[in-house]
XYZ file of C-alpha atoms in Angstrom:
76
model
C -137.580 -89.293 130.323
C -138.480 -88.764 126.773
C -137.255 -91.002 124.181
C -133.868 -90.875 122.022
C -133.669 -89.130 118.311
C -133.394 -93.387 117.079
C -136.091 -94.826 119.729
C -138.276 -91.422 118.350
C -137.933 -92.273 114.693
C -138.634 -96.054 114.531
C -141.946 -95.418 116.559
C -143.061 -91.851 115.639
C -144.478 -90.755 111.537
C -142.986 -87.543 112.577
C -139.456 -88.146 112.147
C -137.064 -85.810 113.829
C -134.716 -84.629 110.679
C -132.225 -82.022 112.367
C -130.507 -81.864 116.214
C -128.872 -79.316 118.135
C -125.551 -80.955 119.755
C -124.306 -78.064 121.806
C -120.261 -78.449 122.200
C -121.161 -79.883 125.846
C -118.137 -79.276 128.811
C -116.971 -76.339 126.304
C -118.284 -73.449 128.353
C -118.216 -73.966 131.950
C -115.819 -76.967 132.424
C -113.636 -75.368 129.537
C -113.045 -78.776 127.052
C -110.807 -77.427 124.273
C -113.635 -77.669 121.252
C -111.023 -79.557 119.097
C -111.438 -82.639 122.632
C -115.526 -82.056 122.628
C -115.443 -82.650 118.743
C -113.622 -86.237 119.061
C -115.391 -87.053 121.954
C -118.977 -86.494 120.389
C -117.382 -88.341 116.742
C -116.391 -91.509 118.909
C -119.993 -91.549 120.305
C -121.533 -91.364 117.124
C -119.920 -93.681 115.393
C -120.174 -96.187 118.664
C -123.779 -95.508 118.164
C -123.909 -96.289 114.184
C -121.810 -98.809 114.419
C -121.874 -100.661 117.633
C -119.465 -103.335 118.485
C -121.435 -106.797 118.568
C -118.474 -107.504 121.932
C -115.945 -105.678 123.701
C -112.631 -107.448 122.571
C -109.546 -106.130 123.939
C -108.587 -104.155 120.018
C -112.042 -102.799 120.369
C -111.350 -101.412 123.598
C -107.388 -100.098 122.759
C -109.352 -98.258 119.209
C -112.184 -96.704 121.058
C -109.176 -95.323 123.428
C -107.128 -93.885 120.992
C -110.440 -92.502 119.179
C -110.931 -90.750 122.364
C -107.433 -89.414 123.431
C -105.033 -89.077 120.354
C -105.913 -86.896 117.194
C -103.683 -88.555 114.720
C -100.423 -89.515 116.600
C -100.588 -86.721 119.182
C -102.029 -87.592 122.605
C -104.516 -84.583 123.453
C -105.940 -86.011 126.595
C -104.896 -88.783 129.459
């Protein structure tokens, strides 16, 4: 399996500067684009800024993240 974009760049001169995230489960399973865009946000900023432990508010945040755009629930 090859490497990730972040394992890539710390070991490679030839740093990877651009990457194609497809709206994944947008197609096929039919994700609303507005739920793919959240989803692939909270991942991103799980992986810039990972939690050093899972607490219980972490938990509760990353949920909301994931299903509520502002105060609306968008997903269960």
């Amino acid at each position: 399996m090859p490497p990730d974009i972040h394992t890539h760049d710390q070991s490679s001169d030839q740093k990877i500067e651009v990457a194609a995230l497809p709206a994944m489960g947008t197609s096929f399973g039919g994700v609303p684009y507005g739920e793919a865009a959240r989803q692939m946000a909270a991942a991103y900023r799980h992986f810039r800024e990972p939690p050093h432990r899972l607490d219980c508010d972490f938990v509760v945040e990353r949920q909301k993240s994931i299903h509520y755009d502002g105060g609306k629930q968008v997903s269960r």
